[in-house]
Short mmCIF file of C-alpha atoms in Angstrom, two decimals:
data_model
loop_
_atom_site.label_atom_id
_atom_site.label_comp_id
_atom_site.label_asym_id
_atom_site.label_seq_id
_atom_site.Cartn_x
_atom_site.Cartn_y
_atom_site.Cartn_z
CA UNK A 9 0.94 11.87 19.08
CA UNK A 10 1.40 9.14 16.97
CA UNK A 11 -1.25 6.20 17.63
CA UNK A 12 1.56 3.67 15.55
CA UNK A 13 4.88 3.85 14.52
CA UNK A 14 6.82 1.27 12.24
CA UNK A 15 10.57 2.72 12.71
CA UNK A 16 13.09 0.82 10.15
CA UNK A 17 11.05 -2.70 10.29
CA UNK A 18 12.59 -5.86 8.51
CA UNK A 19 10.82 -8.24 8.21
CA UNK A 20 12.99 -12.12 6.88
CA UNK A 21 10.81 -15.39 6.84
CA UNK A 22 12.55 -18.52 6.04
CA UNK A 23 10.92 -20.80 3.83
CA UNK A 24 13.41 -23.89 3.95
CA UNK A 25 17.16 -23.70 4.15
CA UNK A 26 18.35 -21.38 1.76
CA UNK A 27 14.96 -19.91 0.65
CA UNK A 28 14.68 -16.20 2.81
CA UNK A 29 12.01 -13.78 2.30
CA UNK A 30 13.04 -10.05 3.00
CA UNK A 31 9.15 -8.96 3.31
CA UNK A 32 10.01 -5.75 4.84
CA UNK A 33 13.05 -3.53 4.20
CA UNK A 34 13.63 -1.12 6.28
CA UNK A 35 9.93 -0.03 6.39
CA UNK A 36 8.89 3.20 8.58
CA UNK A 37 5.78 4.53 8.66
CA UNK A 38 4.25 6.70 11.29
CA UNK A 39 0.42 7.00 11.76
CA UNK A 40 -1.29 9.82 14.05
CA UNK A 41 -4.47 9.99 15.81
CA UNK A 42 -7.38 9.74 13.72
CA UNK A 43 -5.51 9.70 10.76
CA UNK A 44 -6.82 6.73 8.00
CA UNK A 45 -3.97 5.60 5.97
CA UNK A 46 -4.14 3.76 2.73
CA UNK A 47 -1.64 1.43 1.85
CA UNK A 48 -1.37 0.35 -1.74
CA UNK A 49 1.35 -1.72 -3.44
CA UNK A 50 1.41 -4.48 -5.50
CA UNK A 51 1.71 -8.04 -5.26
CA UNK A 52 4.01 -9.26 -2.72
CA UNK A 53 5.24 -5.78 -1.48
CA UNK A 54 4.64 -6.42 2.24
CA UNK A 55 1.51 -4.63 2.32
CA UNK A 56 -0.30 -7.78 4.79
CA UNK A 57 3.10 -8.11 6.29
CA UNK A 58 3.50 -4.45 7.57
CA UNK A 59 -0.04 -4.52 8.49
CA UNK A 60 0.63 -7.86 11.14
CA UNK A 61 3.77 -6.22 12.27
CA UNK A 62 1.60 -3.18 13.43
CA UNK A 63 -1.00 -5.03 15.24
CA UNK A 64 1.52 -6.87 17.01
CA UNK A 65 0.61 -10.04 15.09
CA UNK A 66 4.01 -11.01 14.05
CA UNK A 67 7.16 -9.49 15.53
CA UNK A 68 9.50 -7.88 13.40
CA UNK A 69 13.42 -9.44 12.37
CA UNK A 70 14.51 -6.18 13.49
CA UNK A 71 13.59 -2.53 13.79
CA UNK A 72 10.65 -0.96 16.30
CA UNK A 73 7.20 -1.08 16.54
CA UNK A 74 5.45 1.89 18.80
CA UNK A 75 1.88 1.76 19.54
CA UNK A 76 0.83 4.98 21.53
CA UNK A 77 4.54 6.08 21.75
CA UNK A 78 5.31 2.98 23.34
CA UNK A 79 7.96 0.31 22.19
CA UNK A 80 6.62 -2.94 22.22
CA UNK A 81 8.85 -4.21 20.23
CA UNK A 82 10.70 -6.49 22.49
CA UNK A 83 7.75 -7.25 25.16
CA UNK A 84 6.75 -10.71 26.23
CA UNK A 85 3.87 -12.55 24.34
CA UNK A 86 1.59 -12.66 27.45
CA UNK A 87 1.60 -8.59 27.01
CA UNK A 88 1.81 -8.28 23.52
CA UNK A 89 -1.84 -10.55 23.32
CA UNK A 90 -3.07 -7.80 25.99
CA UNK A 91 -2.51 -5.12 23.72
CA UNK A 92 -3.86 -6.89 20.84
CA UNK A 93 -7.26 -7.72 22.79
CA UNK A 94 -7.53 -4.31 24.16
CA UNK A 95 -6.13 -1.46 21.71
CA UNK A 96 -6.19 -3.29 18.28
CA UNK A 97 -9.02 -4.24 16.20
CA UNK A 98 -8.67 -6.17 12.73
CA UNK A 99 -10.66 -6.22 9.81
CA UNK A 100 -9.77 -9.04 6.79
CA UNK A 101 -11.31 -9.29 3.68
CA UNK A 102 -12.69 -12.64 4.79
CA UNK A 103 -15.11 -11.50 7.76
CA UNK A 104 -13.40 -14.26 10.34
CA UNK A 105 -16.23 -14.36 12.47
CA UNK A 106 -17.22 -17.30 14.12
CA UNK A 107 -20.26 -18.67 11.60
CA UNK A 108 -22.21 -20.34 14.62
CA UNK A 109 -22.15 -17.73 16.89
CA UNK A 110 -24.84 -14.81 16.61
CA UNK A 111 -23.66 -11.57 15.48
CA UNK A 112 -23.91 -9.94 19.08
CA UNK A 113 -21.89 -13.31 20.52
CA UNK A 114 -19.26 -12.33 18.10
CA UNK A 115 -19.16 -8.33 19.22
CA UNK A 116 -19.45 -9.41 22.58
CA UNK A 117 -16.88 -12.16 23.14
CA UNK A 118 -13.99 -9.50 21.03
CA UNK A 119 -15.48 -7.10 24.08
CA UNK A 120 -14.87 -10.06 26.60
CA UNK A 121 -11.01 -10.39 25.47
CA UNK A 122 -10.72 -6.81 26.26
CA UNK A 123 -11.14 -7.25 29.50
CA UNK A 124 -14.18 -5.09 29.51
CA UNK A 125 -16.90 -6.14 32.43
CA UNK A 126 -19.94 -8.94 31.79
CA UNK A 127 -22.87 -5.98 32.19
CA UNK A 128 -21.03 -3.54 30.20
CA UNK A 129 -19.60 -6.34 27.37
CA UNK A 130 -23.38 -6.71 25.91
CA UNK A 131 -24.52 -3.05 25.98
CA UNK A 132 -21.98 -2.15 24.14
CA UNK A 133 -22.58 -4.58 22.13
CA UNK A 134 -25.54 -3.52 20.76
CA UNK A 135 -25.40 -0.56 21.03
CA UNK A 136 -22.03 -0.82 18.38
CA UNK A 137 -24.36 -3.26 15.50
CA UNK A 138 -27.13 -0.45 16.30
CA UNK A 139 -24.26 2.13 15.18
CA UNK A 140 -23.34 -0.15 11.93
CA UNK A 141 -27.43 -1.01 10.74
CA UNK A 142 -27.41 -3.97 12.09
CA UNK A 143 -29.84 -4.06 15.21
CA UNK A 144 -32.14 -6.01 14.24
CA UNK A 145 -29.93 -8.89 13.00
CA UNK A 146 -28.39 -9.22 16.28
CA UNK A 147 -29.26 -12.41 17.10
CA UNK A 148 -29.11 -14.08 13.87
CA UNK A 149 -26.31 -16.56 13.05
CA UNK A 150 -23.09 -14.91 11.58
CA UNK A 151 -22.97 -17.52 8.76
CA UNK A 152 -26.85 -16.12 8.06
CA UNK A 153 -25.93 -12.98 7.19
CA UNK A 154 -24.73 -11.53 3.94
CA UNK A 155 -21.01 -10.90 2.73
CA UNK A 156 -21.53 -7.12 3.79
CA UNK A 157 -23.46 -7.89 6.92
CA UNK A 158 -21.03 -9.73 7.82
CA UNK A 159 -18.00 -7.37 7.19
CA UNK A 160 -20.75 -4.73 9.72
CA UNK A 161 -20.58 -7.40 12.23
CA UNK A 162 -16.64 -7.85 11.70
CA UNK A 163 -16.28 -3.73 12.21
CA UNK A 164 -18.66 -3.74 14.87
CA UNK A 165 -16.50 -6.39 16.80
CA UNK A 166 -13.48 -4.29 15.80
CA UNK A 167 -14.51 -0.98 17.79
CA UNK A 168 -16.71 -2.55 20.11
CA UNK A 169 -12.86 -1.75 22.78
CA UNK A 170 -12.75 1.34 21.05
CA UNK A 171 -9.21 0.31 20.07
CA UNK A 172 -6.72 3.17 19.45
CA UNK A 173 -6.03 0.98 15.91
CA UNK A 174 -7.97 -0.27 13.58
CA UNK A 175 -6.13 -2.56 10.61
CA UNK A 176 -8.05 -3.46 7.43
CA UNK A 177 -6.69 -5.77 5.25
CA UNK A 178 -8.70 -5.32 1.79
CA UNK A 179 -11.88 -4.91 3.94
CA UNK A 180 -14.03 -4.73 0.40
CA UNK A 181 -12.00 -7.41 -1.44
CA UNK A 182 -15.17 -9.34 -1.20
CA UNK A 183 -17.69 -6.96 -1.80
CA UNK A 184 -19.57 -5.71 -5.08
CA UNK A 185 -19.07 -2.32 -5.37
CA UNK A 186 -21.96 -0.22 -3.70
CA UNK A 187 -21.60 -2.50 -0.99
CA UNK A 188 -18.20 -1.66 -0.05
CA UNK A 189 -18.48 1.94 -0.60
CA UNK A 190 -21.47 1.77 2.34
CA UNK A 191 -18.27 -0.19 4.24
CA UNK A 192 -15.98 2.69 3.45
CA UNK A 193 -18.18 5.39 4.34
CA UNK A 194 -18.78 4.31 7.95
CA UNK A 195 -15.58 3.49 8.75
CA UNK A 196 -15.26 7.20 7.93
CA UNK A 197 -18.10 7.85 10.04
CA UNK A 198 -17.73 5.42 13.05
CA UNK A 199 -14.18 6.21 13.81
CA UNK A 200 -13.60 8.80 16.24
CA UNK A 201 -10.50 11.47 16.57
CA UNK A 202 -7.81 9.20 18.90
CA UNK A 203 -8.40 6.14 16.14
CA UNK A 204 -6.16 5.50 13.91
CA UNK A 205 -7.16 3.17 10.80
CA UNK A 206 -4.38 1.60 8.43
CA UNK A 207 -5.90 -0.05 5.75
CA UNK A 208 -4.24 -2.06 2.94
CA UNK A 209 -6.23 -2.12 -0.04
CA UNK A 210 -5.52 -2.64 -4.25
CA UNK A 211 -8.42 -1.01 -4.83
CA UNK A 212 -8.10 3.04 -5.63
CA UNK A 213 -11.15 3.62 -5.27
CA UNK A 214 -11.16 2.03 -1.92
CA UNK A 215 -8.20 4.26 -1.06
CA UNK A 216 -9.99 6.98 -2.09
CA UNK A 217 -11.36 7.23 1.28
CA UNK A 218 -8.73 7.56 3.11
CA UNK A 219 -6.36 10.96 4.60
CA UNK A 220 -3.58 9.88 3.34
CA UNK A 221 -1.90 6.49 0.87
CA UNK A 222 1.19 5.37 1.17
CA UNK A 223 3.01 3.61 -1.32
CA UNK A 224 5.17 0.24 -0.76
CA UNK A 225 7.60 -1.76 -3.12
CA UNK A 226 9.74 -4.42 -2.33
CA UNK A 227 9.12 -3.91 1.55
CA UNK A 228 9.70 -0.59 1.56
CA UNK A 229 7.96 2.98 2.04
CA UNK A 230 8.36 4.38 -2.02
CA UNK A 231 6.20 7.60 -1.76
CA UNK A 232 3.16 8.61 -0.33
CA UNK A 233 0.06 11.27 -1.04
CA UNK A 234 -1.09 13.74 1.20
CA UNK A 235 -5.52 13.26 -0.45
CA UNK A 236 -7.17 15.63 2.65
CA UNK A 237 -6.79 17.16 6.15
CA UNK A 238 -6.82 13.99 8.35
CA UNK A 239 -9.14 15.94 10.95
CA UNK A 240 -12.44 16.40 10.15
CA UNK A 241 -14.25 19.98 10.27
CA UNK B 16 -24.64 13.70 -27.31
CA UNK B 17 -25.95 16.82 -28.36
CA UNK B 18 -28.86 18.57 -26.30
CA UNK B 19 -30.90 17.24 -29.10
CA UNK B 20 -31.95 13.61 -27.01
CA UNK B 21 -32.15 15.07 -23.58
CA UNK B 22 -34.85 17.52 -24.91
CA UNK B 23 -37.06 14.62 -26.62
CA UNK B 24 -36.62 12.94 -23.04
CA UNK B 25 -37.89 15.97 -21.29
CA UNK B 26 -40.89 16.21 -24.02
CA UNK B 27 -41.65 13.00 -23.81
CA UNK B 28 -43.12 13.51 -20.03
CA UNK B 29 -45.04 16.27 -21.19
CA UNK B 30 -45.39 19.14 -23.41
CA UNK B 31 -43.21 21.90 -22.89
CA UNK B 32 -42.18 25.76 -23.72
CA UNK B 33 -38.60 26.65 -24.51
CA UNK B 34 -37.61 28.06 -21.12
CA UNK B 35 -39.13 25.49 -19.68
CA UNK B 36 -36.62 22.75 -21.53
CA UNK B 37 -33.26 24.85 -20.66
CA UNK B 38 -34.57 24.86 -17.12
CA UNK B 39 -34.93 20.57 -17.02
CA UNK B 40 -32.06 19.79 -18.81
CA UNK B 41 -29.78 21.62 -16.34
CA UNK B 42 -31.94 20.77 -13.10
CA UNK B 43 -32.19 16.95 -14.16
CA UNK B 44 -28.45 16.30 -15.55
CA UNK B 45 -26.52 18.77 -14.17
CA UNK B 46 -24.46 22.11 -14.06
CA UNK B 47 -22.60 20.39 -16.47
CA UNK B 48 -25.34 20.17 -19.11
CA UNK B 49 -26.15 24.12 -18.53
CA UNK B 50 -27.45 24.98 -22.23
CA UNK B 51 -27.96 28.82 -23.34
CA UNK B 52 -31.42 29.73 -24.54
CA UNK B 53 -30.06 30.39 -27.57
CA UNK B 54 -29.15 26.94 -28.33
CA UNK B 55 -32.47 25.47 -26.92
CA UNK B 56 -34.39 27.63 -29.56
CA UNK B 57 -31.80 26.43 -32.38
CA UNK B 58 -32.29 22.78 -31.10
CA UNK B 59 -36.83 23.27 -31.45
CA UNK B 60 -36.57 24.52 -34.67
CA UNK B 61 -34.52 21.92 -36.01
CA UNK B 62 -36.82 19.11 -34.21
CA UNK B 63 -39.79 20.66 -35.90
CA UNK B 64 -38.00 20.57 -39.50
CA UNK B 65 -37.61 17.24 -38.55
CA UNK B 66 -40.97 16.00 -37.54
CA UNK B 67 -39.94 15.13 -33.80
CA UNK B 68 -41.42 17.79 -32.22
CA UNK B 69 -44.93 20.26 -33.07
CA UNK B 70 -45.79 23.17 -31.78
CA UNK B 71 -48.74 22.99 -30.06
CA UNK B 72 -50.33 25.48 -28.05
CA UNK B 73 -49.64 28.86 -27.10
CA UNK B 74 -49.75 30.22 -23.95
CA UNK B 75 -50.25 33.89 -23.11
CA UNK B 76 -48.04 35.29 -20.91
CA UNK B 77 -48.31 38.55 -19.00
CA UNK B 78 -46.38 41.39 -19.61
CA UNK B 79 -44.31 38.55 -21.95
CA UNK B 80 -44.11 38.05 -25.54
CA UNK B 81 -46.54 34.10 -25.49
CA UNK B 82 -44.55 31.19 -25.32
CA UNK B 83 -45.24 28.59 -28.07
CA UNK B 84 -45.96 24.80 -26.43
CA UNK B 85 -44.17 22.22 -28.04
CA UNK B 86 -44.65 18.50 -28.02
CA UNK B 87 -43.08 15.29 -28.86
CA UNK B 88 -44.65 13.35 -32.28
CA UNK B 89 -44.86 9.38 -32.71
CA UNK B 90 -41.31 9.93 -35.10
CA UNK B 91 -39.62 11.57 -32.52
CA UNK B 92 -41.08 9.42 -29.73
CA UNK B 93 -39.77 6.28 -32.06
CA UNK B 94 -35.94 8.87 -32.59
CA UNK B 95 -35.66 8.84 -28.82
CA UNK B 96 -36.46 5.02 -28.16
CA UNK B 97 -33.57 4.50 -30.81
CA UNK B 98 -31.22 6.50 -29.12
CA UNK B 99 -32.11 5.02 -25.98
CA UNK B 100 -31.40 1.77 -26.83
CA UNK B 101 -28.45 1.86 -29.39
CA UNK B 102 -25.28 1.30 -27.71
CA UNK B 103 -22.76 4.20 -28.10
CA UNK B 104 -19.28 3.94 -29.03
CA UNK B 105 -17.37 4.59 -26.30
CA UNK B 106 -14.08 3.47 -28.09
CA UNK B 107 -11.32 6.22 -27.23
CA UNK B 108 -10.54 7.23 -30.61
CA UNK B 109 -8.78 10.54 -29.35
CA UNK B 110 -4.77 10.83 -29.67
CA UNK B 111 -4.73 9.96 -25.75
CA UNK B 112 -1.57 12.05 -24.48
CA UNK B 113 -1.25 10.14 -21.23
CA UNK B 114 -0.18 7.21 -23.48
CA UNK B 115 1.97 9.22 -26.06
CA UNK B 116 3.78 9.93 -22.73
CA UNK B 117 3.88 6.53 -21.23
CA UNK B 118 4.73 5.23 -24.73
CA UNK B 119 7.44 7.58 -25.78
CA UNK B 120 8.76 7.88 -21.93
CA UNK B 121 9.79 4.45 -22.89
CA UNK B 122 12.91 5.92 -25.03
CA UNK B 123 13.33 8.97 -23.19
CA UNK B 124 15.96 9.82 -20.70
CA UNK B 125 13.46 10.75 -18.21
CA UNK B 126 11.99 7.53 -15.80
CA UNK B 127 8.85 6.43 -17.07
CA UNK B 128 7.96 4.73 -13.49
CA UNK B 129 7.90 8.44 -12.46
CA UNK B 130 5.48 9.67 -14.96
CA UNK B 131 3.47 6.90 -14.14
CA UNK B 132 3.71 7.97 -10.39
CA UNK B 133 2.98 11.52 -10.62
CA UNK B 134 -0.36 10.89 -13.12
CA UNK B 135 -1.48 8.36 -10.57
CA UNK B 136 -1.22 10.71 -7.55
CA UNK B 137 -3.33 13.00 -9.45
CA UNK B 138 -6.33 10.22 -10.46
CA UNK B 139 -6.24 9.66 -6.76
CA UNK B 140 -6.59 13.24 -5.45
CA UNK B 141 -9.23 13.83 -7.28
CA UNK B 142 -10.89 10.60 -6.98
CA UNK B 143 -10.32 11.75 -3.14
CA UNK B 144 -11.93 14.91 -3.95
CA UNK B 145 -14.75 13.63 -5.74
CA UNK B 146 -15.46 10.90 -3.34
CA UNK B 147 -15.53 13.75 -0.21
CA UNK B 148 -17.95 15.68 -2.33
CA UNK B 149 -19.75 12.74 -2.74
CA UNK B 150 -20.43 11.98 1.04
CA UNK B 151 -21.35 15.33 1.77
CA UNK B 152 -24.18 14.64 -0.69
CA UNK B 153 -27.92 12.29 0.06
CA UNK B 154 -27.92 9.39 -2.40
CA UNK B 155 -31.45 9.64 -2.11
CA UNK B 156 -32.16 12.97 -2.76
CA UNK B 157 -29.45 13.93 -5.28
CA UNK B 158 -29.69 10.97 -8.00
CA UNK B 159 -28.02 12.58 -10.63
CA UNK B 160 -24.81 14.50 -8.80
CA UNK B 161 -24.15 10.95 -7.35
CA UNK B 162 -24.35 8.89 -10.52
CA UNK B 163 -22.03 12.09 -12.25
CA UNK B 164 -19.55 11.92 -9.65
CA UNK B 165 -19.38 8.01 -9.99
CA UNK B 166 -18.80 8.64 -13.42
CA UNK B 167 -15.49 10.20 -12.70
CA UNK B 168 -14.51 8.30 -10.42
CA UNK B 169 -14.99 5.05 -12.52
CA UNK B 170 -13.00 6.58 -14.78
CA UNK B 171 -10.15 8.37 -12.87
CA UNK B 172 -10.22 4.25 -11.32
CA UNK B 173 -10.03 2.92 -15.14
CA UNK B 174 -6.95 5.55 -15.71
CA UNK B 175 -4.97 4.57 -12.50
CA UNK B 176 -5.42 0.54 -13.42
CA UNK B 177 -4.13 1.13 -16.83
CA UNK B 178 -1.17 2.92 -15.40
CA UNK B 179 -0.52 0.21 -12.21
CA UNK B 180 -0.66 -2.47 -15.31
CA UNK B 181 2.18 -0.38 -18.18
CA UNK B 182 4.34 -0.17 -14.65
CA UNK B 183 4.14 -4.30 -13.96
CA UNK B 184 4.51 -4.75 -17.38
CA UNK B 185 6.83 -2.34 -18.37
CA UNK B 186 9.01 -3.60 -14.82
CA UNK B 187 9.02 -6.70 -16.43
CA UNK B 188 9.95 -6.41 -19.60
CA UNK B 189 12.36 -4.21 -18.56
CA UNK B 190 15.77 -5.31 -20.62
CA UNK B 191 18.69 -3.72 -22.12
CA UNK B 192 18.72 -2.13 -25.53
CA UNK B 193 15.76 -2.88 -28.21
CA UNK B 194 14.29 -5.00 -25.68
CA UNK B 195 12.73 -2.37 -24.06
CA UNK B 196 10.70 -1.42 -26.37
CA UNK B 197 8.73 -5.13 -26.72
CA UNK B 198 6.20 -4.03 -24.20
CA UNK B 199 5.17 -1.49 -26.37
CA UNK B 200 3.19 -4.01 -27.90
CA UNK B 201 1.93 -4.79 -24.99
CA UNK B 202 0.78 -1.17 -23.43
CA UNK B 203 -0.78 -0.46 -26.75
CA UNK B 204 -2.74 -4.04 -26.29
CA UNK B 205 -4.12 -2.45 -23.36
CA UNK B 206 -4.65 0.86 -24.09
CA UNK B 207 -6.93 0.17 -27.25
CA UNK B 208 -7.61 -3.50 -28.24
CA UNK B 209 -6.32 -2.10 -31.68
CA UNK B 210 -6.20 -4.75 -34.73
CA UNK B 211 -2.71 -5.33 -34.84
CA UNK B 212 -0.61 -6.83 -37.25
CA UNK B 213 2.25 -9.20 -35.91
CA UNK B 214 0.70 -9.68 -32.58
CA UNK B 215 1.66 -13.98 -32.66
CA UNK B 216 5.24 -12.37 -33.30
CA UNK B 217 5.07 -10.15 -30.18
CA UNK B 218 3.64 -12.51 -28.16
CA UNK B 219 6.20 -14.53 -29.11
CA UNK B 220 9.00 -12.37 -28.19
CA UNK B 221 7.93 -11.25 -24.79
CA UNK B 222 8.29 -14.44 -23.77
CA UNK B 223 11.67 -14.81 -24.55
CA UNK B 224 12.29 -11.49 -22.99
CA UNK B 225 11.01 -12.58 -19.88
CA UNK B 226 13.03 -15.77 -20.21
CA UNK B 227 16.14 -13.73 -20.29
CA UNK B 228 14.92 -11.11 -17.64
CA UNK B 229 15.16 -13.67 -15.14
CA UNK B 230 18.77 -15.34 -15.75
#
């Protein structure tokens, strides 16, 4: 099954009066379970656009957005958040974690919005940064940590639901280079065979990593490139 | 680089027999840098003309003809620091056909977006390939497959940015008529970093071809 489906997404955002942006043209990609997808495009081809319109972040002009072969395209906010909270986790070049809070108060309140129980919330928790390398900087401040600490912490509070998604949006962008291939390698390793990962990136090397890249232009799906078997053996 | 350098690096560790070198070269560098025998016994006997290397020792061998010890001197000690630490040219002085095509695409019937397409699906499958191999290797424990395999990838990386960068530029130079040929000036920039005669001229011109590209 597929764990997301984009089916004929446009995307318009109105910048003033007469000033539209067509972001997304007719865009449809469909993503199976544990299947990482590259997307690479350049510039202003809707790559960051298609990726919020997947994790329910912004809501398409028209078209259909399926998560677990479910149309969500047209629910209410209230349950759109929910799915967000529970099934999605996000990853952005930029860490957003909360700089005051400890790395296992960041895991744990992304585990709280998931509606997953107070005794449960902080042993997964840890036992999550364990899985990443970062147990013994669980209690240190996020804005202590280094860039690709940081980035652990932010994939740590990403799977800590075990969502069925996981969106990157140039997870390495701030990264030197050996850094963010130890990022790449365990999100090969951490994600497990009902998660899907879609992960925008410029970088080819970065895209290396993945099953399978897909290319975008002007907002839509140009070609794509099967690189390996999307299950493991 | 010839085998010449990686067998004063080996000798300058320790003295060594011939068999002994071949052995190294490949088990420090590489299947890639597999040398025959025959070419390791070449390589000594021109080191000793040269005054790099004596032979110094023999040791007997049983049931073996002896093997002769060799052994790095203070001019081929001060040959290897040289080498070591002169930078190599690295230029790309080879007729590169990936740009003849790119280049002469340019004129061609066929779409040169789609050349550019197909060679960078390739530089990512086997970047792809090259990084699985890599993961399914120790960092710690195999050094020198991981640094090789970098290698390639760096450079399958350098070959899809060149090609990401003709397609934006070509895109937008994109014109009717002899206009599409300005960004040849530009590719070639790229490609090379060539002295180039007339290059205030074609700066000067791809401006206005932008210019007109937009209206």
């Amino acid at each position: 099954m597929s764990a997301v489906a984009v089916r004929e997404v446009e995307q318009l955002f109105h910048l003033g009066k007469r000033n539209v942006v067509h972001a997304l043209r007719g865009t449809t990609l469909e993503v199976s379970d544990g299947e990482f997808v590259a997307v690479m495009g350049p510039s202003g081809s809707g790559k960051t656009t298609l990726l919020n319109v997947m994790g329910c972040l912004a809501r398409p002009t028209a078209g259909h957005v399926e998560i677990d072969g479910a149309d969500v395209t047209r629910l209410k906010d209230g349950a759109l958040d929910r799915i967000r909270a529970k099934d999605v986790g996000f990853i952005f070049q930029g860490y957003s974690l909360i700089p005051t809070r400890t790395a296992l108060e960041n895991v744990t309140l992304a585990a709280e919005y998931a509606g997953i129980g107070r005794a449960e919330r902080r042993t997964r928790a840890r036992e999550i940064l364990d899985r990443v390398g970062l147990a013994d900087q669980a209690d240190q401040r996020a804005a202590e940590l280094s860039g690709g600490e940081q980035q652990r912490v932010a994939i740590a509070r990403a799977l800590v639901k075990s969502p069925r998604l996981l969106l990157a949006d140039e997870p390495t962008g701030n990264l030197d280079s050996v850094t963010a291939e130890e990022i790449m390698e365990l999100l090969r390793t951490l994600r497990t065979d009902d998660q899907a990962i879609v992960m925008v990136t410029h970088d080819p090397r970065m895209a290396a990593y993945a099953d399978r890249i897909v290319f975008l232009k002007d907002g839509r799906v140009v070609d794509e490139e099967q690189l390996r078997s999307a299950h493991r053996v | 680089m010839s085998v010449r350098y990686g067998m004063l690096a080996l000798l300058e560790r320790r003295s060594m027999h011939g068999y002994e070198l071949g052995r190294e070269l490949e088990g420090e560098l590489g299947d890639e840098w597999a040398v025959n025998y025959g070419q390791v016994y070449t390589t000594l006997e021109r080191l000793v003309r040269d005054g790099l290397v004596v032979q110094s020792d023999t040791v007997e061998v049983a049931d073996a003809p002896d093997r002769k010890l060799y052994t790095l001197t203070p001019a081929g000690r001060a040959e290897l620091r040289g080498w070591f630490l002169t930078p190599l040219d690295t230029t790309e002085t080879r007729r590169d056909e990936l740009f003849a095509k790119v280049l002469l695409g340019l004129t061609s019937d066929v779409d040169v977006a789609e050349i550019i397409q197909v060679q960078r699906k390739r530089e990512l499958r086997r970047m792809a390939e090259l990084t699985a191999a890599k993961e399914r290797l120790d960092a710690a424990l195999h050094v020198a497959e991981v640094l090789q395999l970098d290698l390639h990838i760096l450079r399958a990386e350098a070959t899809v940015r060149w090609l990401e960068t003709a397609e934006a530029k070509i895109a937008k130079a994109a014109g009717s008529g002899p206009e599409r040929l300005r960004v040849r000036d530009e590719v070639r920039a790229d490609q090379g970093g060539q002295e180039r005669g007339g290059e205030a001229r074609g700066a000067g011109e791809r401006t206005r071809a932008k210019g007109r590209g937009r209206t």
